[in-house]
Amino acid sequence: MGRVLMKEVRSGGVGHSAAPLDDTDQVLLGLLAADARMANKALARAAGIAPSTCLNRVRLLRERGVIRGYHADIDPEAIGRPIQAFVSVRLRAGSRSRIRELTGRLAALPGVLNVYFLAGANDFQLHVACESPSALSNFVVDNLSASQDVALTETTLIFEHVAGRAQTRHTHPG
Amino acid sequence: MGRVLMKEVRSGGVGHSAAPLDDTDQVLLGLLAADARMANKALARAAGIAPSTCLNRVRLLRERGVIRGYHADIDPEAIGRPIQAFVSVRLRAGSRSRIRELTGRLAALPGVLNVYFLAGANDFQLHVACESPSALSNFVVDNLSASQDVALTETTLIFEHVAGRAQTRHTHPG
DNA sequence: TGTGAAAAAAATGCTCT
DNA sequence: AGAGCATTTTTTTCACA
């Protein structure tokens, strides 16, 4: 048959169908990134579609993995962790194969906000929030420096964190 | 100088009353961090309080600034920005007083996820998501290297990003 | 502060276009 | 795929312990 289903334009995803996002999807994503608790009704009105349609689209976006989840943004300071830092870590050559195991354990520790696997000299970078400077110091010493797998660490204090526009709003290229 | 940044955990902040968070609040924060769209009814049941009470507590948490907002977590890959990187930036000494203005402009650019003000050799670090390696290169050249205010940049590719437990779950300091 | 029940609003599912 | 409508569920308000 000459007829072909043209649904999947992009190749490659890991289990997401990759139907391209149209303008309406972009608007929905932008609005939900800015306020994940926006009522479906308001969302629909802002996007110019019916509530039922809106609900379907948002559900599809979540099922496809475009929306990975909805999270409350909690002020670390307000929960007793006013000190934030990046900790870059380089593993010893022989330990590099265990990087998944090591970072998995680290990611589960209280105060660890993010783990980034890096290209370059260091293997990964932790983003942590601590109760105090000394708690930060203890964290690094106890969980990293003490480990036989860690070659070196470099800790950089974060004075302030500003979320970029892309975190809360999506742009229409052009 | 340092006193401005680190002091507002419990004493009177900038309009947050700083009533300490009890166990119920901790539970609510943990649940909302994990799923910001959880229905108030379910939230209340999980926390062991009545829905109306739950609604009040969550409202207070938001008004106090403990909850800063609710955001959909969008997969950068799914919106055409599969390449992520950190770009560390050092300003020229004479430009350092304009750091707010400069980073403010950068934070508004498409693809800029976060801006971190740093202690140490570099002044700040950008977390960016780009369409391609060449787009990343262009971003750095056009927005940073070309600027008279920028002394140097250092770009590190991010292979993978893993959210820590603290992003989605809160722990009782034990 | 917390609760229960009533009123208001919203979400969801179905059918038709 | 999108929209309109009926049903179900949830949110929200308020008098009261």
mmCIF file of C-alpha atoms in Angstrom, chain B residues 1-166:
data_model
loop_
_atom_site.group_PDB
_atom_site.id
_atom_site.type_symbol
_atom_site.label_atom_id
_atom_site.label_comp_id
_atom_site.label_asym_id
_atom_site.label_seq_id
_atom_site.Cartn_x
_atom_site.Cartn_y
_atom_site.Cartn_z
ATOM 1 C CA MET B 1 28.801 41.289 54.359
ATOM 2 C CA GLY B 2 28.101 37.637 54.834
ATOM 3 C CA ARG B 3 25.494 38.294 57.430
ATOM 4 C CA VAL B 4 22.800 39.272 54.987
ATOM 5 C CA LEU B 5 22.728 35.947 53.264
ATOM 6 C CA MET B 6 22.866 33.436 56.046
ATOM 7 C CA LYS B 7 20.654 34.639 58.818
ATOM 8 C CA GLU B 8 17.043 34.185 58.007
ATOM 9 C CA VAL B 9 16.222 30.665 58.961
ATOM 10 C CA ARG B 10 14.133 31.251 62.002
ATOM 11 C CA SER B 11 14.210 34.884 62.869
ATOM 12 C CA GLY B 12 11.996 37.332 61.098
ATOM 13 C CA GLY B 13 12.707 37.242 57.427
ATOM 14 C CA VAL B 14 11.477 39.381 54.615
ATOM 15 C CA GLY B 15 7.831 38.947 55.316
ATOM 16 C CA HIS B 16 7.902 35.301 56.102
ATOM 17 C CA SER B 17 6.731 34.548 59.542
ATOM 18 C CA ALA B 18 9.162 31.893 60.574
ATOM 19 C CA ALA B 19 7.042 29.584 62.613
ATOM 20 C CA PRO B 20 8.988 26.364 62.621
ATOM 21 C CA LEU B 21 7.704 23.542 60.505
ATOM 22 C CA ASP B 22 6.091 20.705 62.396
ATOM 23 C CA ASP B 23 6.008 17.091 61.310
ATOM 24 C CA THR B 24 2.793 17.499 59.379
ATOM 25 C CA ASP B 25 4.262 20.354 57.383
ATOM 26 C CA GLN B 26 7.302 18.231 56.589
ATOM 27 C CA VAL B 27 5.064 15.475 55.311
ATOM 28 C CA LEU B 28 3.067 17.866 53.162
ATOM 29 C CA LEU B 29 6.233 19.381 51.702
ATOM 30 C CA GLY B 30 7.619 15.983 50.903
ATOM 31 C CA LEU B 31 4.460 14.890 49.172
ATOM 32 C CA LEU B 32 4.089 18.100 47.181
ATOM 33 C CA ALA B 33 7.728 18.036 46.181
ATOM 34 C CA ALA B 34 7.182 14.553 44.809
ATOM 35 C CA ASP B 35 3.863 15.346 43.126
ATOM 36 C CA ALA B 36 2.667 18.896 43.069
ATOM 37 C CA ARG B 37 -0.633 17.959 41.465
ATOM 38 C CA MET B 38 -1.673 15.540 44.133
ATOM 39 C CA ALA B 39 -5.299 16.212 45.034
ATOM 40 C CA ASN B 40 -5.813 18.026 48.302
ATOM 41 C CA LYS B 41 -8.005 15.178 49.452
ATOM 42 C CA ALA B 42 -5.273 12.607 48.942
ATOM 43 C CA LEU B 43 -2.727 14.911 50.497
ATOM 44 C CA ALA B 44 -4.887 15.274 53.573
ATOM 45 C CA ARG B 45 -5.382 11.554 53.903
ATOM 46 C CA ALA B 46 -1.651 10.888 53.571
ATOM 47 C CA ALA B 47 -0.883 13.467 56.229
ATOM 48 C CA GLY B 48 -3.622 12.278 58.534
ATOM 49 C CA ILE B 49 -5.569 15.531 58.624
ATOM 50 C CA ALA B 50 -8.887 16.787 57.266
ATOM 51 C CA PRO B 51 -8.971 18.209 53.722
ATOM 52 C CA SER B 52 -9.923 21.649 54.949
ATOM 53 C CA THR B 53 -7.068 21.673 57.433
ATOM 54 C CA CYS B 54 -4.727 20.486 54.758
ATOM 55 C CA LEU B 55 -5.782 23.277 52.452
ATOM 56 C CA ASN B 56 -5.062 25.835 55.144
ATOM 57 C CA ARG B 57 -1.642 24.468 55.941
ATOM 58 C CA VAL B 58 -0.586 24.350 52.329
ATOM 59 C CA ARG B 59 -1.814 27.880 51.811
ATOM 60 C CA LEU B 60 0.199 29.046 54.803
ATOM 61 C CA LEU B 61 3.295 27.286 53.540
ATOM 62 C CA ARG B 62 2.945 29.088 50.271
ATOM 63 C CA GLU B 63 2.284 32.454 51.858
ATOM 64 C CA ARG B 64 5.313 32.063 54.106
ATOM 65 C CA GLY B 65 7.495 31.369 51.110
ATOM 66 C CA VAL B 66 8.355 27.847 52.127
ATOM 67 C CA ILE B 67 6.709 26.684 48.936
ATOM 68 C CA ARG B 68 7.992 29.018 46.252
ATOM 69 C CA GLY B 69 5.874 27.630 43.450
ATOM 70 C CA TYR B 70 4.751 24.580 41.547
ATOM 71 C CA HIS B 71 6.491 23.682 38.321
ATOM 72 C CA ALA B 72 6.074 21.066 35.648
ATOM 73 C CA ASP B 73 9.346 19.263 35.033
ATOM 74 C CA ILE B 74 9.835 19.254 31.291
ATOM 75 C CA ASP B 75 12.304 16.989 29.539
ATOM 76 C CA PRO B 76 14.672 19.330 27.669
ATOM 77 C CA GLU B 77 15.316 16.584 25.166
ATOM 78 C CA ALA B 78 11.652 16.396 24.301
ATOM 79 C CA ILE B 79 11.528 20.066 23.449
ATOM 80 C CA GLY B 80 14.519 19.947 21.167
ATOM 81 C CA ARG B 81 17.319 20.806 23.581
ATOM 82 C CA PRO B 82 19.175 17.556 24.190
ATOM 83 C CA ILE B 83 22.562 19.099 24.968
ATOM 84 C CA GLN B 84 23.145 20.437 28.458
ATOM 85 C CA ALA B 85 26.210 22.155 29.838
ATOM 86 C CA PHE B 86 27.617 24.228 32.646
ATOM 87 C CA VAL B 87 29.326 27.419 31.620
ATOM 88 C CA SER B 88 31.484 29.000 34.301
ATOM 89 C CA VAL B 89 32.103 32.678 33.772
ATOM 90 C CA ARG B 90 34.666 35.035 35.202
ATOM 91 C CA LEU B 91 34.073 38.717 34.724
ATOM 92 C CA ARG B 92 36.704 41.343 34.319
ATOM 93 C CA ALA B 93 37.366 43.134 37.576
ATOM 94 C CA GLY B 94 35.822 46.376 36.360
ATOM 95 C CA SER B 95 32.605 44.663 35.314
ATOM 96 C CA ARG B 96 31.922 42.857 38.527
ATOM 97 C CA SER B 97 29.636 45.546 39.844
ATOM 98 C CA ARG B 98 27.332 44.946 36.926
ATOM 99 C CA ILE B 99 26.976 41.247 37.605
ATOM 100 C CA ARG B 100 23.274 41.539 38.412
ATOM 101 C CA GLU B 101 22.467 43.256 35.204
ATOM 102 C CA LEU B 102 24.530 40.813 33.181
ATOM 103 C CA THR B 103 23.151 37.656 34.749
ATOM 104 C CA GLY B 104 19.641 39.023 34.626
ATOM 105 C CA ARG B 105 19.945 39.343 30.901
ATOM 106 C CA LEU B 106 21.441 35.879 30.590
ATOM 107 C CA ALA B 107 18.760 34.257 32.754
ATOM 108 C CA ALA B 108 16.134 35.505 30.333
ATOM 109 C CA LEU B 109 17.708 33.850 27.305
ATOM 110 C CA PRO B 110 16.038 30.764 25.868
ATOM 111 C CA GLY B 111 17.822 27.631 27.015
ATOM 112 C CA VAL B 112 19.196 29.090 30.230
ATOM 113 C CA LEU B 113 17.961 26.811 32.986
ATOM 114 C CA ASN B 114 19.774 28.241 35.991
ATOM 115 C CA VAL B 115 22.233 30.883 37.054
ATOM 116 C CA TYR B 116 24.384 30.289 40.121
ATOM 117 C CA PHE B 117 26.396 33.038 41.776
ATOM 118 C CA LEU B 118 29.578 31.467 43.032
ATOM 119 C CA ALA B 119 32.253 31.986 45.588
ATOM 120 C CA GLY B 120 35.727 31.353 44.289
ATOM 121 C CA ALA B 121 37.577 32.073 41.126
ATOM 122 C CA ASN B 122 34.577 32.270 38.837
ATOM 123 C CA ASP B 123 31.766 34.721 39.330
ATOM 124 C CA PHE B 124 28.853 32.638 38.184
ATOM 125 C CA GLN B 125 27.880 29.459 36.448
ATOM 126 C CA LEU B 126 25.172 29.012 33.843
ATOM 127 C CA HIS B 127 23.251 25.808 33.368
ATOM 128 C CA VAL B 128 22.082 25.736 29.769
ATOM 129 C CA ALA B 129 20.191 23.386 27.432
ATOM 130 C CA CYS B 130 20.894 23.655 23.714
ATOM 131 C CA GLU B 131 19.677 22.219 20.440
ATOM 132 C CA SER B 132 23.068 20.882 19.421
ATOM 133 C CA PRO B 133 26.760 21.134 20.199
ATOM 134 C CA SER B 134 27.122 23.901 17.663
ATOM 135 C CA ALA B 135 24.219 25.768 19.187
ATOM 136 C CA LEU B 136 25.997 25.538 22.523
ATOM 137 C CA SER B 137 29.132 26.887 20.975
ATOM 138 C CA ASN B 138 27.226 29.745 19.419
ATOM 139 C CA PHE B 139 25.534 30.503 22.691
ATOM 140 C CA VAL B 140 28.823 30.869 24.510
ATOM 141 C CA VAL B 141 30.481 32.854 21.776
ATOM 142 C CA ASP B 142 27.593 35.195 21.132
ATOM 143 C CA ASN B 143 26.419 35.827 24.661
ATOM 144 C CA LEU B 144 29.603 35.543 26.682
ATOM 145 C CA SER B 145 32.895 35.530 24.860
ATOM 146 C CA ALA B 146 31.844 38.463 22.738
ATOM 147 C CA SER B 147 31.084 40.571 25.784
ATOM 148 C CA GLN B 148 33.608 43.100 26.979
ATOM 149 C CA ASP B 149 32.642 42.249 30.534
ATOM 150 C CA VAL B 150 33.627 38.617 30.355
ATOM 151 C CA ALA B 151 37.195 37.683 31.171
ATOM 152 C CA LEU B 152 36.915 33.953 30.535
ATOM 153 C CA THR B 153 34.479 31.093 30.240
ATOM 154 C CA GLU B 154 34.795 27.394 30.830
ATOM 155 C CA THR B 155 32.205 25.074 29.318
ATOM 156 C CA THR B 156 31.603 21.583 30.650
ATOM 157 C CA LEU B 157 29.221 19.227 28.924
ATOM 158 C CA ILE B 158 26.662 17.428 31.064
ATOM 159 C CA PHE B 159 26.264 13.792 30.096
ATOM 160 C CA GLU B 160 23.398 13.136 32.400
ATOM 161 C CA HIS B 161 21.403 14.754 35.132
ATOM 162 C CA VAL B 162 19.942 12.888 38.076
ATOM 163 C CA ALA B 163 17.647 14.616 40.536
ATOM 164 C CA GLY B 164 18.589 13.940 44.114
ATOM 165 C CA ARG B 165 16.235 12.635 46.729
ATOM 166 C CA ALA B 166 16.088 16.079 48.289
#
